[in-house]
Amino acid sequence: MLTPELPFERAARERLGEPLFRYMQGLPADAFGDENDANHLALRRFRLLPRVLQGNESIDTHITLMNQTWAAPIGVGAFAGDRIFHEEGLLPIARACKRLQLPLVISEETVTPLAQIGAEYDRCWLQLRAAGEVARIKALIDQAAESHFKAIVLTVLAPVHPVAGLQPGGFSVGDALKQRGWHTIGGTQPGVEPLPAFPVWRWQQIDEVATHCADRGLPLLLKGVLHHDDAAPAAAHGVSGLIASNIGLRQSARWVTPVDQLPDLQAVTRLPLLLDGGIRSGSDAVVARCLGATLSLSVRPVITALVTGGETAVFDLLSGWINAISAISHWCGVSDMGALNGSFVTEARD
Amino acid sequence: MLTPELPFERAARERLGEPLFRYMQGLPADAFGDENDANHLALRRFRLLPRVLQGNESIDTHITLMNQTWAAPIGVGAFAGDRIFHEEGLLPIARACKRLQLPLVISEETVTPLAQIGAEYDRCWLQLRAAGEVARIKALIDQAAESHFKAIVLTVLAPVHPVAGLQPGGFSVGDALKQRGWHTIGGTQPGVEPLPAFPVWRWQQIDEVATHCADRGLPLLLKGVLHHDDAAPAAAHGVSGLIASNIGLRQSARWVTPVDQLPDLQAVTRLPLLLDGGIRSGSDAVVARCLGATLSLSVRPVITALVTGGETAVFDLLSGWINAISAISHWCGVSDMGALNGSFVTEARD
Amino acid sequence: MLTPELPFERAARERLGEPLFRYMQGLPADAFGDENDANHLALRRFRLLPRVLQGNESIDTHITLMNQTWAAPIGVGAFAGDRIFHEEGLLPIARACKRLQLPLVISEETVTPLAQIGAEYDRCWLQLRAAGEVARIKALIDQAAESHFKAIVLTVLAPVHPVAGLQPGGFSVGDALKQRGWHTIGGTQPGVEPLPAFPVWRWQQIDEVATHCADRGLPLLLKGVLHHDDAAPAAAHGVSGLIASNIGLRQSARWVTPVDQLPDLQAVTRLPLLLDGGIRSGSDAVVARCLGATLSLSVRPVITALVTGGETAVFDLLSGWINAISAISHWCGVSDMGALNGSFVTEARD
Amino acid sequence: MLTPELPFERAARERLGEPLFRYMQGLPADAFGDENDANHLALRRFRLLPRVLQGNESIDTHITLMNQTWAAPIGVGAFAGDRIFHEEGLLPIARACKRLQLPLVISEETVTPLAQIGAEYDRCWLQLRAAGEVARIKALIDQAAESHFKAIVLTVLAPVHPVAGLQPGGFSVGDALKQRGWHTIGGTQPGVEPLPAFPVWRWQQIDEVATHCADRGLPLLLKGVLHHDDAAPAAAHGVSGLIASNIGLRQSARWVTPVDQLPDLQAVTRLPLLLDGGIRSGSDAVVARCLGATLSLSVRPVITALVTGGETAVFDLLSGWINAISAISHWCGVSDMGALNGSFVTEARD
């Protein structure tokens, strides 16, 4: 089974040029050119098993996550250097997400200022790298709170590169930002803020950040949790949700897929699980929901739409997925997202 | 394993033009261009295990289904907007089916009038969407009875689209019919009759329809049953047969395949099971029979033949399949279709 | 895993022209153009697990089968209409087999006369279709005995086509012979002798043939046995060996592979088992031997060699395979073919 | 899953010309042109399962093997006829290995003299074919000791070809050396020293060689052990390590892969296991380490780099791999190579 091309992929490739397109694709040093998207294929291994004659009277795609309500179990994940991809940065995405009421995760490596994003859409989440001084993180959380952000995401898997030369797709987004003299949300000078690879954070730092988040009324999610022994203690450390993610297979093509890890994670925690990576259709989001993911995050298809058609294309992509979630779920015989569970999927044998 | 091209596929593509060809192929929004036909591949997973020296003295491909006898365990499934594909609509198919004595399912979205079809071949089945008013269905059943139809099929999986924009292959057959000002069997004005997506029918509506069918002496089949919990109660509600079908993977590419569900369905019901989708050769029909399908329905190969060669091509396709069913079954060492069972197939390991 | 091209395949295709090449390939009506050779792939599923430091002092590839000794566990299988492929028919193959002391199976649909073949090489086997009058078979067995043939093979799987139009590759070798006015060994007039498809033979006819073979001092093999219930009674009916074969997947692409059936067959009979189909290298023959096949028969690679290079190419192909059997077995740490068994193969996981 | 191209592969192909490139690729007679690298794919079946928040304070890639310390769990394997590939032979590789402190295995079929190699880098290992007179081996071990070599490798799988005509890629490196009049380390005249295929060595010869190695202070490794019954007695015969290897699938494409055999080997011996074949990235080496291989050897990627860019390219390749080992291991949450184990890998399901 080969990974199919995304819609607009060729157009985006032309618009971006090869180096930046490769960065977006994010193939790491241990991937080879013809690598498939294992994250997507892991979802494609499952098929939907619908029910009929269920008498369902409507279909509601809304979900509730950490006391927040969203229009559908999908959201837009974080990416670095937004202004490189579009002259308005990710603001067109923010507008589309606002119109649709979907969560939007903002990377601390975003060029567009935090306050400007918050002014455009007051329901964003800020994603920070779990490395370096906790004080730096706290200060950024304070800014996020002031800009009406609604959650904090801490990337705990591979937050910093310990050696040079392993940039996804062989493109340094940090260098590109420096050349342009552009600051990022988390940076004190042009480019991406350098953080030390060592020592790696422990749960002790998570405790500190979680307390600070609680003070600001912001729930905290950990991104990059794949092993059940890392999921089990999270709730006791003040974490409100886990994002199963291999960071888009950008640091290595060989990480396990979050889809394959969902059962292990569910077995040890009652925290809401989000899925990051591999979503390419509304059906994928329904499958993810059936497999236990409260909400799924997508990045590459959204950037591809942004690059080729701005807000309109992003809106069309995401509203198309919501429509598909609506139809597929309805045809599965349910009335709301809470009714989707493992009984609606089977592992494909082809 | 990739899905091979059908015979005549390229010729049909040229004749129909891209939009209509894509509609026939029926790729849904969650399929990608290089999607394989999972329904066909599910059949290809099985290999035939023949017996020798069985002393069989003849081979008879006839089968009996709901007290009706057919020449072979194959039939032609329903499709919409027949006149768009051929100036005579599906009449050439009706003639070929009459010559061969095979069942032909007529969609309520057919342009050719019911009476005209019945006059051409008095052994057709009418397929209706299980949605909206039961009274509408009853009236159509009455018409079918008058036109000498021999069975009623109710589509219970995804009978109506709850949202726009998800047409198979991105082509709206309804709009195409409206533009031409063409009525369909089930329509009260040009185009496909719009039906409400909600509320979805329950068994209560099936009871009503089954009673009406019984009054008219017509057996009732449900199409789109894939889950065993939906198959189990069917007999008690007056249903005479179930068609395992994912509607040709046209609404979603991600439904389970009917072949994979046959064992689950057989485990809970003694109703005859029909298989819809994926048949591309006489061997496929023999495999389906071995897996428990009384009869298999095929659509795309038949339309492809209709488009490129009319009645002659349809007749050649179907009689070729009957010949193959005859030869393969004979070589399996049996004398009739009733002798085919699970001992003649093994799941392939390649 | 795709089936690779055979050596010389392109050259043979040019030399033979499309219709005859397709006949040699033998794709049946239920195969599609891109079909893989399932027989070959079934062998490729296994990998060899060698032993080291075994102190083996020599390597002997000879095998004994039904009291006859052969140079290696390979032989050449039967094919129809030899003169169509080469002006000397299969005589160049007979010469190569004689030089190498390998068995050669002669089809009753061979154009070259039996006596002429026997004069060239006195260790051939005659292959007859198990259909029609036993008297005809007996007479041909008598001729084979007179021409110094050494065994009789009866094809019991699909010996006759019950319907027309299912020729492998869409080419009728019978018509081609008739056009040329050529007789075959088993024919009473130009072309292939027509035999009735019904009634299919029973073990009773095998008893008669086996008795006749015993009278002439010829061992009898049954070709096309795939089901264990057909293998179990064979020894009691005077059969000396079984050829696991699906007739090269020429009548149907969907038969089980002989390799997959070897374990089932071995479980019920002590008769020697031969493997027919899918051999493309010396390693394949070693794998087959490890899986329980006393000897493997190959046809298509040999015809391909015959067409492109005559006796020399056939000799080079077969002696190359013997060399490979020699080296691979030696590297497995054995001194003779009898030492090869299931401990030297594992099922591949890739 | 297809095997991807190596970096520089096309450039190397142009530089070397087809025959020599095919020799390097080493496709044996039973491989077909489109063969995948089963050794590499066996590694790709595994995915890495990282831990987070482990508080690791540094990352050290050094490993200890037979009381020797190396910079990382990778080394360069042996190949024949080095001067054919580069005018300085393998000296550029020796220099890169010295700079990085990685082991380098020297084939006895190397053209560059032993003393010259030892003068360049005093940490090489000498690889000898376990065939012919033990006295010859002893003499070569003496030379190795004098040239400051640090270990002896004995190839016990397929050390000699019993028949002609089975050269990997159809290229005779021996003939190529003879034509140039070049001697090799193990040769007494131009070309590769001919050794008898029979009798194959037994453990008795290993005992003799091991004793001689011990006298010279050199640890002895056996290369080509794949069967657990061959691994079990090794320690008792004075062997210090085993190299799981199918000789790069050069003699046959059908040998089991060393990766698949690692569990069987680990179950019966405590000797350090090295993995030979299929390494194409730092991740592969990490996976191999997790699967129980103390160190992995790579050849083809190194030759490819040598041919296209000399010492610089070899250094860049190997230091790139060390960097990747460093980053991937760090992201797995460990501080040193000893912490990597089976809990960090899962078998992929795609």
PDB file of C-alpha atoms in Angstrom, chain B residues 349-350, chain C residues 1 41 44-47 346-350, chain D residues 1 3 35-45 246 249 253-257 260 347 350:
ATOM      1  CA  ARG B 349      -0.671 -16.613   1.667  1.00  0.00           C
ATOM      2  CA  ASP B 350       0.879 -14.504  -1.094  1.00  0.00           C
TER       3      ASP B 350
ATOM      4  CA  MET C   1       6.533  -9.068  -4.319  1.00  0.00           C
ATOM      5  CA  LEU C  41       5.999 -16.662  -5.256  1.00  0.00           C
ATOM      6  CA  ARG C  44       9.953 -17.420  -2.703  1.00  0.00           C
ATOM      7  CA  ARG C  45       8.146 -17.226   0.628  1.00  0.00           C
ATOM      8  CA  PHE C  46      10.785 -19.587   1.995  1.00  0.00           C
ATOM      9  CA  ARG C  47      14.377 -18.798   2.913  1.00  0.00           C
ATOM     10  CA  THR C 346      12.115 -20.869   7.282  1.00  0.00           C
ATOM     11  CA  GLU C 347       9.112 -18.936   6.083  1.00  0.00           C
ATOM     12  CA  ALA C 348      10.229 -15.430   5.157  1.00  0.00           C
ATOM     13  CA  ARG C 349       8.687 -12.510   7.003  1.00  0.00           C
ATOM     14  CA  ASP C 350       9.286  -9.855   4.361  1.00  0.00           C
TER      15      ASP C 350
ATOM     16  CA  MET D   1       8.136  -2.360   0.647  1.00  0.00           C
ATOM     17  CA  THR D   3      14.499  -1.201  -1.104  1.00  0.00           C
ATOM     18  CA  GLU D  35      15.374  -8.137  -6.027  1.00  0.00           C
ATOM     19  CA  ASN D  36      14.995  -6.208  -2.815  1.00  0.00           C
ATOM     20  CA  ASP D  37      17.675  -6.159  -0.154  1.00  0.00           C
ATOM     21  CA  ALA D  38      16.060  -8.597   2.265  1.00  0.00           C
ATOM     22  CA  ASN D  39      18.735  -7.818   4.866  1.00  0.00           C
ATOM     23  CA  HIS D  40      17.764  -4.164   4.926  1.00  0.00           C
ATOM     24  CA  LEU D  41      14.041  -4.837   4.836  1.00  0.00           C
ATOM     25  CA  ALA D  42      14.381  -7.169   7.822  1.00  0.00           C
ATOM     26  CA  LEU D  43      15.642  -4.172   9.806  1.00  0.00           C
ATOM     27  CA  ARG D  44      12.912  -1.920   8.422  1.00  0.00           C
ATOM     28  CA  ARG D  45      10.283  -4.266   9.847  1.00  0.00           C
ATOM     29  CA  ASN D 246      24.475 -14.267   4.986  1.00  0.00           C
ATOM     30  CA  LEU D 249      23.136 -12.366  -0.034  1.00  0.00           C
ATOM     31  CA  ALA D 253      19.454 -14.334  -2.539  1.00  0.00           C
ATOM     32  CA  ARG D 254      17.539 -16.937  -0.586  1.00  0.00           C
ATOM     33  CA  TRP D 255      19.452 -17.271   2.672  1.00  0.00           C
ATOM     34  CA  VAL D 256      17.616 -16.244   5.823  1.00  0.00           C
ATOM     35  CA  THR D 257      18.489 -12.766   7.042  1.00  0.00           C
ATOM     36  CA  ASP D 260      15.645 -12.769  11.629  1.00  0.00           C
ATOM     37  CA  GLU D 347       7.604  -5.026  14.917  1.00  0.00           C
ATOM     38  CA  ASP D 350       2.554  -1.853   7.828  1.00  0.00           C
TER      39      ASP D 350
END
